[in-house]
Coordinates of C-alpha atoms and ligand atoms in Angstrom, one line a residue:
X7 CA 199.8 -108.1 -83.0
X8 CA 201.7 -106.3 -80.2
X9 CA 199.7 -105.5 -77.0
X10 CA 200.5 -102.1 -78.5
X11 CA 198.3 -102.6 -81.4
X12 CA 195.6 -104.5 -79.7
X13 CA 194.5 -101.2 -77.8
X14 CA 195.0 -98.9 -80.3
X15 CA 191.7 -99.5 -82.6
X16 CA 190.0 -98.1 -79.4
X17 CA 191.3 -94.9 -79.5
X18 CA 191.6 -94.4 -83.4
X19 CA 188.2 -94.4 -84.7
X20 CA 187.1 -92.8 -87.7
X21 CA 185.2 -89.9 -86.9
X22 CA 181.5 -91.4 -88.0
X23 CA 183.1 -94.3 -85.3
X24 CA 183.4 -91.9 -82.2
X25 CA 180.0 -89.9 -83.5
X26 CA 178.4 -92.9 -82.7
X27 CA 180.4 -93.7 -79.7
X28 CA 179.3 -90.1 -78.9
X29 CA 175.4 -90.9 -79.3
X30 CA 175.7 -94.4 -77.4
X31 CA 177.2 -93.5 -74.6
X32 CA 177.5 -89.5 -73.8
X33 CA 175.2 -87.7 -71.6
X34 CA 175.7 -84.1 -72.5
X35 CA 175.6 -80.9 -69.9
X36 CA 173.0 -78.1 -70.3
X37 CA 171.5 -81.0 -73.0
X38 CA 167.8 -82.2 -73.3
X39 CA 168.9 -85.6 -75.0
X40 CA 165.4 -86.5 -76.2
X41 CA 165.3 -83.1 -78.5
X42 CA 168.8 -82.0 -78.7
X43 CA 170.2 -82.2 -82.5
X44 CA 173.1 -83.9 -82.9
X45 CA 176.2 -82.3 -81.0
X46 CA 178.4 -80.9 -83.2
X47 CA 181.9 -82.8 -83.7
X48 CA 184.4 -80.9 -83.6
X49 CA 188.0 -82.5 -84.6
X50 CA 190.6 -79.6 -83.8
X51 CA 190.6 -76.2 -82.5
X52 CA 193.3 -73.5 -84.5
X53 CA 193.2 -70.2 -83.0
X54 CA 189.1 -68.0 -83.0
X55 CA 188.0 -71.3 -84.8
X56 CA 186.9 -74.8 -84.0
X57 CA 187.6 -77.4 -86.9
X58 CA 184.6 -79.4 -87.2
X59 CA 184.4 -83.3 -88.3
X60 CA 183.4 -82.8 -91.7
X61 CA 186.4 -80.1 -92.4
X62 CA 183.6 -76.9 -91.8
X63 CA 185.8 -74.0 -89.9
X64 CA 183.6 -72.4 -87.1
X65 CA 183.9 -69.3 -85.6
X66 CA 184.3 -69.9 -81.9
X67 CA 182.7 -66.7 -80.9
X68 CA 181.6 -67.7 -77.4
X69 CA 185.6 -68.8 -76.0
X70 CA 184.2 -72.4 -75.3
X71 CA 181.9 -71.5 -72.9
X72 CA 183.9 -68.2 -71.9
X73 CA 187.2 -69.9 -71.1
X74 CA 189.3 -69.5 -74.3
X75 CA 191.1 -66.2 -74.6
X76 CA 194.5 -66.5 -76.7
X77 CA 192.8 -68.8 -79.1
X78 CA 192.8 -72.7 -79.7
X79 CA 195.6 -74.7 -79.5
X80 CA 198.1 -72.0 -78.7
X81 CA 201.7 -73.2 -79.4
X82 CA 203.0 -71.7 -76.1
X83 CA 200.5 -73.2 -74.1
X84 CA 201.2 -76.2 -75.7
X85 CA 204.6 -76.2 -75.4
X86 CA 204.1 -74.9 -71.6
X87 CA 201.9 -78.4 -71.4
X88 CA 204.4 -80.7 -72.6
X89 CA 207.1 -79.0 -70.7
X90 CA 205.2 -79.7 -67.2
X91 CA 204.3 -83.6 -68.7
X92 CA 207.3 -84.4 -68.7
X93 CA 208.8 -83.1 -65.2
X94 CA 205.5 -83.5 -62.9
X95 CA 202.2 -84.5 -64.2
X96 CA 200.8 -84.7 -60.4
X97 CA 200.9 -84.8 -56.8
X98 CA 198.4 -84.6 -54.3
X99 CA 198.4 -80.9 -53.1
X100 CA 197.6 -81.9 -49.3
X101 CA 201.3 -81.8 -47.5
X102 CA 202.9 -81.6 -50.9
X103 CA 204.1 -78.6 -52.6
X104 CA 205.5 -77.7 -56.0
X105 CA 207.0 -75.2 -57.8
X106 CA 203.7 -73.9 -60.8
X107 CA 201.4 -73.6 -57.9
X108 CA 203.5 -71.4 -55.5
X109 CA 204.6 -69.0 -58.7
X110 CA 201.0 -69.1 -59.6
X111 CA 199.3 -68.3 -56.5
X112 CA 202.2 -65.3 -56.1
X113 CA 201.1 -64.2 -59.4
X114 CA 197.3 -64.2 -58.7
X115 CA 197.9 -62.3 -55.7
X116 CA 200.0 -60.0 -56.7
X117 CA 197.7 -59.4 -59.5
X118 CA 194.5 -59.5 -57.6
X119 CA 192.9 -56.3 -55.9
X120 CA 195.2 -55.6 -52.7
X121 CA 194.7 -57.7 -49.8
X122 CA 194.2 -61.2 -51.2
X123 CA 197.5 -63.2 -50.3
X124 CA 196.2 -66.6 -49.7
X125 CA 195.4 -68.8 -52.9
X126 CA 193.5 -72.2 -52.0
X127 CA 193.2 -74.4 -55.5
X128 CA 189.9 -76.2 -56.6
X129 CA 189.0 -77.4 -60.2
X130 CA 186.4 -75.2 -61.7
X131 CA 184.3 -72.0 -60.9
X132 CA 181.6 -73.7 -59.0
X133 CA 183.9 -75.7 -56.4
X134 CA 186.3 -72.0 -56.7
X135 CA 182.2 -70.7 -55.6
X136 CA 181.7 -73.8 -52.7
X137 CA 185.3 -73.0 -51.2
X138 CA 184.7 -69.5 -50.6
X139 CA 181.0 -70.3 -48.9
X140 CA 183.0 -72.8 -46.6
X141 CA 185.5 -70.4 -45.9
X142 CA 183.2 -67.2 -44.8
X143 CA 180.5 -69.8 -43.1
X144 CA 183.5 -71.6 -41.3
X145 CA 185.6 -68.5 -40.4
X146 CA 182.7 -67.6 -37.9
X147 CA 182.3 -70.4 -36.2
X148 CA 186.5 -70.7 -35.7
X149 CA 186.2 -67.4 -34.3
X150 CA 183.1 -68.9 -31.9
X151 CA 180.1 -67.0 -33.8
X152 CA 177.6 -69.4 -34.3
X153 CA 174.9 -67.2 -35.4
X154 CA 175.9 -66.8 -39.0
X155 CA 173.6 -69.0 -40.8
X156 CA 172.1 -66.7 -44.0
X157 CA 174.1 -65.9 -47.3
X158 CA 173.5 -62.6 -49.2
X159 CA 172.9 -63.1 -53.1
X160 CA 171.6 -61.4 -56.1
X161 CA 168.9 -62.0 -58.3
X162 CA 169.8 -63.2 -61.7
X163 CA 172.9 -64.4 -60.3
X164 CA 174.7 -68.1 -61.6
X165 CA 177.8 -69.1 -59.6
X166 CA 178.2 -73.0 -60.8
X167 CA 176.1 -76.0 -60.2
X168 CA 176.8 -77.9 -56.7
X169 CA 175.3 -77.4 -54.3
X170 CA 176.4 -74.1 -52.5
X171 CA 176.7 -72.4 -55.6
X172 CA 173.0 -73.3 -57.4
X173 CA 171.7 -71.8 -53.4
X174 CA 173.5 -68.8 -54.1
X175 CA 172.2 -68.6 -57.9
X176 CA 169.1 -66.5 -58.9
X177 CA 168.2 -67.6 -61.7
X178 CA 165.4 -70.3 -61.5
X179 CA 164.7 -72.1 -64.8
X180 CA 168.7 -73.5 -63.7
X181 CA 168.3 -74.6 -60.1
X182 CA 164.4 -74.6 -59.2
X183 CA 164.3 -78.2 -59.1
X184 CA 166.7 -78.6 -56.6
X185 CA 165.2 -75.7 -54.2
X186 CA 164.2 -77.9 -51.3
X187 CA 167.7 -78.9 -50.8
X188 CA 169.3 -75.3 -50.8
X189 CA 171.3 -73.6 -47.7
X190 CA 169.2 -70.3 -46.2
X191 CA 170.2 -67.6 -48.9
X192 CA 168.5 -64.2 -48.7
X193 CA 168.3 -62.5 -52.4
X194 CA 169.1 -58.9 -53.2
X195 CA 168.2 -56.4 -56.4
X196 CA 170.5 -56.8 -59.2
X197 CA 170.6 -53.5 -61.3
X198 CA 169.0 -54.1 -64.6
X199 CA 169.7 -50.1 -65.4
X200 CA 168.7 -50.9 -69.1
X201 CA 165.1 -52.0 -68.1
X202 CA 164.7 -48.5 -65.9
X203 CA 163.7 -45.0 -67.4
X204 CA 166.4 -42.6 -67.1
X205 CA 169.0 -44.4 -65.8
X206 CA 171.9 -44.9 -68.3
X207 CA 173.9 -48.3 -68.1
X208 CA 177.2 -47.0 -66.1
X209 CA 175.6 -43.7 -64.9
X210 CA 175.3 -43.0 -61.1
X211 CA 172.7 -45.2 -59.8
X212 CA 170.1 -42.8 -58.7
X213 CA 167.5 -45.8 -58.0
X214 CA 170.1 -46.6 -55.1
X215 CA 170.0 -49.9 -56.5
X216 CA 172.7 -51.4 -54.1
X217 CA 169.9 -50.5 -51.2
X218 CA 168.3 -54.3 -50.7
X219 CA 171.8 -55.5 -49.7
X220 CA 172.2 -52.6 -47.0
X221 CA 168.8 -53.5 -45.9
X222 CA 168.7 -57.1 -45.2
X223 CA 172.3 -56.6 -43.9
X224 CA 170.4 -53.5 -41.3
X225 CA 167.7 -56.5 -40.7
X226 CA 169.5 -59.3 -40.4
X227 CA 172.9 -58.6 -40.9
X228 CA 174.0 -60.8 -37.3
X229 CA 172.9 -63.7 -39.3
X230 CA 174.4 -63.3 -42.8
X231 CA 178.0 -64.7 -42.9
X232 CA 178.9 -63.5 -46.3
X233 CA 177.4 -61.5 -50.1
X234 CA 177.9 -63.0 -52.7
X235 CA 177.9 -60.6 -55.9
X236 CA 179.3 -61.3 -59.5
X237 CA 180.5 -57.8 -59.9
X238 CA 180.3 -55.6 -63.4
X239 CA 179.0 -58.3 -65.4
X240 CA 176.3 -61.0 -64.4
X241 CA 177.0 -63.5 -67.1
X242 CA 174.6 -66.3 -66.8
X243 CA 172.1 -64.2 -65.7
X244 CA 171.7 -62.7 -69.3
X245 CA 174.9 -60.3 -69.3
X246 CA 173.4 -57.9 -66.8
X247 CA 176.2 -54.9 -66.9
X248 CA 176.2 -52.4 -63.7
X249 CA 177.2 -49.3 -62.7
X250 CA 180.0 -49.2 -60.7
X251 CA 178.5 -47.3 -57.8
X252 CA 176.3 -50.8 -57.3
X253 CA 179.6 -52.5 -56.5
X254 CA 180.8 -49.5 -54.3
X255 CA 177.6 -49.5 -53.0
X256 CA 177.5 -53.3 -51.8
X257 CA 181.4 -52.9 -50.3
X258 CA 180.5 -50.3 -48.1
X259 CA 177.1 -52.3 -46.9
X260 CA 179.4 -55.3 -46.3
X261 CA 182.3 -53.0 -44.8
X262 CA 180.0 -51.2 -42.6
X263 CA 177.8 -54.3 -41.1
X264 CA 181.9 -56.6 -41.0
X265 CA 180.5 -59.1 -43.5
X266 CA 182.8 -60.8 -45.7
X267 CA 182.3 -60.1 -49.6
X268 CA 182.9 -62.5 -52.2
X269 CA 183.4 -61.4 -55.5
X270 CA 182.7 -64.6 -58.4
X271 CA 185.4 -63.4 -60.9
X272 CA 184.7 -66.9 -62.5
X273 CA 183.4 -65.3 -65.4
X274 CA 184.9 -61.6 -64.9
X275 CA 188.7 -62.6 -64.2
X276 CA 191.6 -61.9 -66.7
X277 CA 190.7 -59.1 -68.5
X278 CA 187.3 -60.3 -69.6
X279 CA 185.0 -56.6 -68.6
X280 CA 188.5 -54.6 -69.7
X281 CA 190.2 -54.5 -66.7
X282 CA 192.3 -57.5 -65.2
X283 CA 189.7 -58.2 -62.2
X284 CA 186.1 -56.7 -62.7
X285 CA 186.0 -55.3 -58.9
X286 CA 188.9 -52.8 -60.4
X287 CA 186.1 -51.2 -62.5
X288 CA 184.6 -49.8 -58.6
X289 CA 188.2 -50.0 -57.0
X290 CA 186.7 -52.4 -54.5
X291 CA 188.9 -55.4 -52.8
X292 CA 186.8 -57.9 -51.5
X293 CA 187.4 -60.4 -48.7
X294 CA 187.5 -63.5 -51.3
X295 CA 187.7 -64.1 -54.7
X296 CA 186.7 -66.8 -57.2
X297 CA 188.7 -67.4 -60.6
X298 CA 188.5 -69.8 -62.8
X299 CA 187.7 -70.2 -66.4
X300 CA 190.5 -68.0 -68.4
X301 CA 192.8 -68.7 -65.5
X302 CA 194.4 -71.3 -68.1
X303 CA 193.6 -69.7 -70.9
X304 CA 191.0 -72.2 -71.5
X305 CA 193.1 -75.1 -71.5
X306 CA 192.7 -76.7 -68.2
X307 CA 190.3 -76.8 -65.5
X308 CA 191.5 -75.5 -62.3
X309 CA 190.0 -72.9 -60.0
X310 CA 191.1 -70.6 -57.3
X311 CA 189.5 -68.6 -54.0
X312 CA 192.2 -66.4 -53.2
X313 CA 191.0 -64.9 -49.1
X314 CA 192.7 -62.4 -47.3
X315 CA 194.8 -62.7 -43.7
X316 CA 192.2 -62.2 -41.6
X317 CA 190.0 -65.0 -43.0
X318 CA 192.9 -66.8 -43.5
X319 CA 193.8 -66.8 -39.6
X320 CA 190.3 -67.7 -38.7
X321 CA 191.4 -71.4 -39.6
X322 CA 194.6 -71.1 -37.6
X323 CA 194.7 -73.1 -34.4
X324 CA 196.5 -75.9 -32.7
X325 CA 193.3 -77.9 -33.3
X326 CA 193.3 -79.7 -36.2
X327 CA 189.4 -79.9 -36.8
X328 CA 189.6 -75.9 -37.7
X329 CA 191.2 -76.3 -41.1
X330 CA 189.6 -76.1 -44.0
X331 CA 189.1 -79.6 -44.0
X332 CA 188.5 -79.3 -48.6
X333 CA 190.3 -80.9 -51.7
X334 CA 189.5 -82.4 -54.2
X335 CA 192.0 -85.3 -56.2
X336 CA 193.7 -82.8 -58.8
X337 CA 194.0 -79.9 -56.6
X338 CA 196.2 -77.3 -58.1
X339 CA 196.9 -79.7 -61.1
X340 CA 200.7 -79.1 -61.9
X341 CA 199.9 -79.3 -65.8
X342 CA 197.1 -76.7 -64.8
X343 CA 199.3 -74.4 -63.1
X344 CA 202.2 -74.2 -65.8
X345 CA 199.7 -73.5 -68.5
X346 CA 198.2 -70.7 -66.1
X347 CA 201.5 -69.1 -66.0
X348 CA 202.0 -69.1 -69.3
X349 CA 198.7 -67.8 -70.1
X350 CA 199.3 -65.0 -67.8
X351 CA 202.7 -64.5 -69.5
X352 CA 201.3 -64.3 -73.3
X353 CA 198.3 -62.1 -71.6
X354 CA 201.0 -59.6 -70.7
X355 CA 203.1 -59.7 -73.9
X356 CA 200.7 -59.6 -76.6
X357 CA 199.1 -56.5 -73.9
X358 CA 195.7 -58.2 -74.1
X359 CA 194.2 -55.6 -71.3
X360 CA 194.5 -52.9 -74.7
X361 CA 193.2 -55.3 -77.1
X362 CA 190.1 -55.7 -74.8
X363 CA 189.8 -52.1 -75.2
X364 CA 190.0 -52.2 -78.9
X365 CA 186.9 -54.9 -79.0
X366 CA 185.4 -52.7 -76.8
X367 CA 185.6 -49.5 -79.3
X368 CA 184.6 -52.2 -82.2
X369 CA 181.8 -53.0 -80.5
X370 CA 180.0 -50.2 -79.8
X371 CA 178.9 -48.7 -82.8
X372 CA 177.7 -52.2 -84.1
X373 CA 175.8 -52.7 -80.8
X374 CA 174.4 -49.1 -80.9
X375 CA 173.3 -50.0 -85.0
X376 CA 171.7 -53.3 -83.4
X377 CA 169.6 -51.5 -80.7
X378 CA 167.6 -49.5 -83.4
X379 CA 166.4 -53.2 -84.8
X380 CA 162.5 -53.5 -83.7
X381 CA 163.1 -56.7 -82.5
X382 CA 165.8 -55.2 -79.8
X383 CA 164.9 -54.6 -76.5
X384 CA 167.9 -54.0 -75.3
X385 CA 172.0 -53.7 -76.2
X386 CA 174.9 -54.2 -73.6
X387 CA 178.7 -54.2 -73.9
X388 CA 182.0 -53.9 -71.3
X389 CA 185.3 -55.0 -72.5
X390 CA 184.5 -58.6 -74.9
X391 CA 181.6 -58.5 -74.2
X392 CA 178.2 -57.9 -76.3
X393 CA 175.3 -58.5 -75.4
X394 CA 171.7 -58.1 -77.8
X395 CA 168.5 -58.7 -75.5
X396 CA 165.3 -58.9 -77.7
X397 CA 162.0 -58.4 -77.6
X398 CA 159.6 -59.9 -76.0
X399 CA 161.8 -60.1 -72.9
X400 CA 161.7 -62.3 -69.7
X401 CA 158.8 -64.8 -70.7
X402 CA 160.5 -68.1 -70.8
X403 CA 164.2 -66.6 -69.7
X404 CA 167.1 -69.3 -70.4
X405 CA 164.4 -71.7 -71.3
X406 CA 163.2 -69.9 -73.9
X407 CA 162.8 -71.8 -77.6
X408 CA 164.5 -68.9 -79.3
X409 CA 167.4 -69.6 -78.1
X410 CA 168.0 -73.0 -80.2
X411 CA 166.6 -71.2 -83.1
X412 CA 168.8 -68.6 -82.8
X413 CA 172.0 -71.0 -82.2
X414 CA 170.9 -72.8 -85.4
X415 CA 170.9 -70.1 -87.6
X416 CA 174.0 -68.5 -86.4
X417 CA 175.8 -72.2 -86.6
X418 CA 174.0 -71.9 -90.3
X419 CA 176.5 -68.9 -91.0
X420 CA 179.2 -71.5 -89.2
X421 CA 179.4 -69.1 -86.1
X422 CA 179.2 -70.8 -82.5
X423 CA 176.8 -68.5 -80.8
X424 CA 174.8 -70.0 -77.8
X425 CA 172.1 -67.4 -76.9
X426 CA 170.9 -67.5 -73.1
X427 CA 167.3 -67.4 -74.0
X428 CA 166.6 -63.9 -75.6
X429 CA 169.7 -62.7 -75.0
X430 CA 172.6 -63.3 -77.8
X431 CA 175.9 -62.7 -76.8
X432 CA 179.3 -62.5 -78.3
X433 CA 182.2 -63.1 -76.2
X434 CA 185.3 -64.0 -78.4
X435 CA 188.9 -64.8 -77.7
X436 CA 190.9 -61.4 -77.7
X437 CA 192.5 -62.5 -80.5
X438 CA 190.2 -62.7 -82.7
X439 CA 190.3 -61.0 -86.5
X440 CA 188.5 -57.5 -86.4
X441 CA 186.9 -58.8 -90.0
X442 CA 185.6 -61.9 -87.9
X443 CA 184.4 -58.9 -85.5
X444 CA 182.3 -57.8 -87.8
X445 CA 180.9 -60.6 -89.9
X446 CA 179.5 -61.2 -86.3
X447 CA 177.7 -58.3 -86.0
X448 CA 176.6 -58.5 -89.7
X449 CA 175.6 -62.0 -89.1
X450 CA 173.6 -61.0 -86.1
X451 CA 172.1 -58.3 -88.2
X452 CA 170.5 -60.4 -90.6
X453 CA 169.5 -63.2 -88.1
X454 CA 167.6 -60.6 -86.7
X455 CA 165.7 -60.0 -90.1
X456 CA 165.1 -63.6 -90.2
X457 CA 163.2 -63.2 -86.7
X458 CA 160.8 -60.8 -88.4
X459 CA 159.4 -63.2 -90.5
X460 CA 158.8 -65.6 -87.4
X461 CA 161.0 -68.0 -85.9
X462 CA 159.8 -72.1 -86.5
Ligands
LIG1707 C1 180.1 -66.2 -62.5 C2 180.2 -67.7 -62.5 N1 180.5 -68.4 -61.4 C3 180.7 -69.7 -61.4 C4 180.5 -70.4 -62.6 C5 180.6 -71.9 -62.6 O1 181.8 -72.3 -63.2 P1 182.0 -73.8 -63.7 O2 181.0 -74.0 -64.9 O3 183.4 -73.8 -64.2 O4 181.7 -74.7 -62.6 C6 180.2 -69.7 -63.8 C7 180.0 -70.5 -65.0 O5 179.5 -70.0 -66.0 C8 180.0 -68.3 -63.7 O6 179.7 -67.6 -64.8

């Protein structure tokens, strides 16, 4: 035997090998372990669908936790992978440059609402979330204002899981837990214009809703060092759309009281509500924004907070104490960056800003069919994204036991759907079949008549 061979039996199992492997040893995310049913294996991914163990072809119709948006295993990407392997794998980014993380970062800002120039690299959309607290909280105090000691956030808001970013959150049954341990956050309204009488989702919003951010900005606005707001869409949350004017609304609170504005684009960015960047939607530039997620097209994880000048010169100094003293091991990932420009390369050619659109105009009429079910409370869509909230509405939230029903049936019809409590969403990669399109709605159609007769 070579010392070739006596490694390889390790990493070539037979799939009921790594299964087990899989129950021995994994602790899953987002998983109770006691309950949970077995994950599913899945061997291969080949464009919408995921190729499971035993050969069943599954409809990835949530992008792999919303992160896939060309489609698995992409041959450019690929091919943009291997290209990068085999130059530079990695460098550390601190006094090192190189060459897919400059392009990128030129590209991101260049793409990004006006003003952002400065791109600073984490690994995923919390840490993109934690940089861009550090940076508004630490920009005061390099400019000697001590004061600033509050963040601004929404209810029903999720911005990742450390630390900074489960403060900022607002939705309990995720973070509660950890609550004692939280930095001083102050929590807006979030529109839920669906839930009020009269007002339409996207129409002017007469209920003023963005008036809780002006108000604890009037109150205590010498304290608050920045708002936080995932603008459009709030994902987690239960895919709370907004009107525009709420975005406009909290830019010129934040504008008027000079408090930075952080827009999470984790779950927003490249193209995801129909427009590249969600804040384009209100034609708001904020101060600092988070992407992550699609930024490789679902490939790799690597995160960005791109700020503008004037926070960016808050850090400059001849002391060396007033950097951002932040990395992590595999910031901006070389492998990372090159398959985030070609991602952002196929995302121009194969025009996926106009397919969004045309998943937007297929959606519509299936949502609007879906709303007249009884067991509908409530239907939302903007760009890829549909959302079917049912009835009876905000008991248990995320924890909710429908939501495992629901995911078993729909993985019955072998579609990934992963409900967020009583809400089902669809959120597919853009280039997804319009027939898969609609055996989705069907399928959620006749889940939905399965609910009548009582879920187990
Ligand atoms: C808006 C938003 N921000 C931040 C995050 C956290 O991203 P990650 O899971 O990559 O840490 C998410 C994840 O769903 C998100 O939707």
């Amino acid at each position: 035997m070579t010392a070739r061979d006596s490694t390889e039996p390790r990493v070539r199992l037979a799939a009921e090998d790594w299964i087990a492997a899989d129950r021995r040893h994994v602790w899953h995310p987002y998983t109770q372990m006691k309950t949970a049913p077995a994950p599913l294996a899945i061997a291969r991914g080949e464009g919408a669908y995921l190729i499971a163990a035993d050969g069943r072809r599954i409809l990835d119709a949530i992008s792999s936790w919303w992160v896939n948006i060309h489609g698995h295993a992409h041959p450019r990407l690929n091919a943009a992978l291997a290209e990068q392997a085999g130059r530079l794998e990695h460098v550390l980014f601190a006094g090192c440059a190189h060459e897919p993380a400059a392009r990128l970062a030129e590209e991101l800002s260049r793409r990004a609402p006006a003003g952002l120039e400065r791109v600073f690299y984490s690994d995923d959309g919390s840490t993109a979330v934690e940089v861009a607290l550090k940076m508004a909280w630490q920009s005061w105090r390099n400019r000697g204002d001590t004061r600033r000691d509050l963040f601004v956030a929404l209810a029903h808001g999720y911005h990742g899981d450390t630390f900074g970013a489960m403060a900022v959150g607002g939705v309990a049954s995720f973070h509660a837990v950890f609550a004692p341990l939280f930095c001083a956050v102050r929590r807006a309204h979030a529109p839920r214009c669906f839930e009020e009488p009269g007002v339409a989702e996207g129409s002017p919003c007469s209920q003023g809703c963005s008036g809780t951010v002006e108000e604890i900005l009037e109150r205590e606005g010498e304290r608050v060092a920045a708002v936080l707001v995932e603008p459009m869409v709030q994902g987690a949350g239960g895919m709370l759309v907004q009107p525009p004017e709420f975005l406009r609304g909290v830019r010129a609170a934040t504008l008027r009281h000079g408090v930075p504005l952080i827009a999470d684009e984790v779950f927003t960015g490249f193209g995801r509500t129909g427009r590249m960047f969600a804040c384009e939607h209100a034609g708001v530039a904020p101060d600092l924004l988070c992407v992550s997620k699609a930024l490789t097209g679902g490939y790799l994880p690597l995160a960005a907070t791109l700020a503008t000048e004037a926070i960016y010169e808050a850090f400059l100094s001849d002391a060396r104490g007033r950097a951002l003293l932040h990395g992590h091991s595999f910031t901006a990932n070389p492998l990372a960056c090159a398959v985030a420009l070609e991602s952002l390369r196929i995302f121009d050619e194969e025009r996926c800003l106009e397919r969004v659109g045309v998943l937007e105009r297929r959606f519509a009429p299936a949502l609007a069919a879906l709303a007249e079910h009884p067991a509908v409370a409530a239907v939302r869509g903007l760009g890829a994204i549909a959302a079917v909230e049912l009835r009876p509405r905000g008991t248990a939230g995320y924890l909710s036991e429908l939501g495992p029903w629901l995911y078993g049936r729909f993985l019955a019809r072998d579609l990934l759907l992963r409900p967020l409590g009583d809400v089902i969403y669809f959120l597919p990669p853009y280039m997804i079949d319009d027939a898969d399109v609609d055996r989705v709605f069907t399928a959620i159609g006749a889940v939905l008549g399965e609910l009548e007769n009582g879920f187990a």
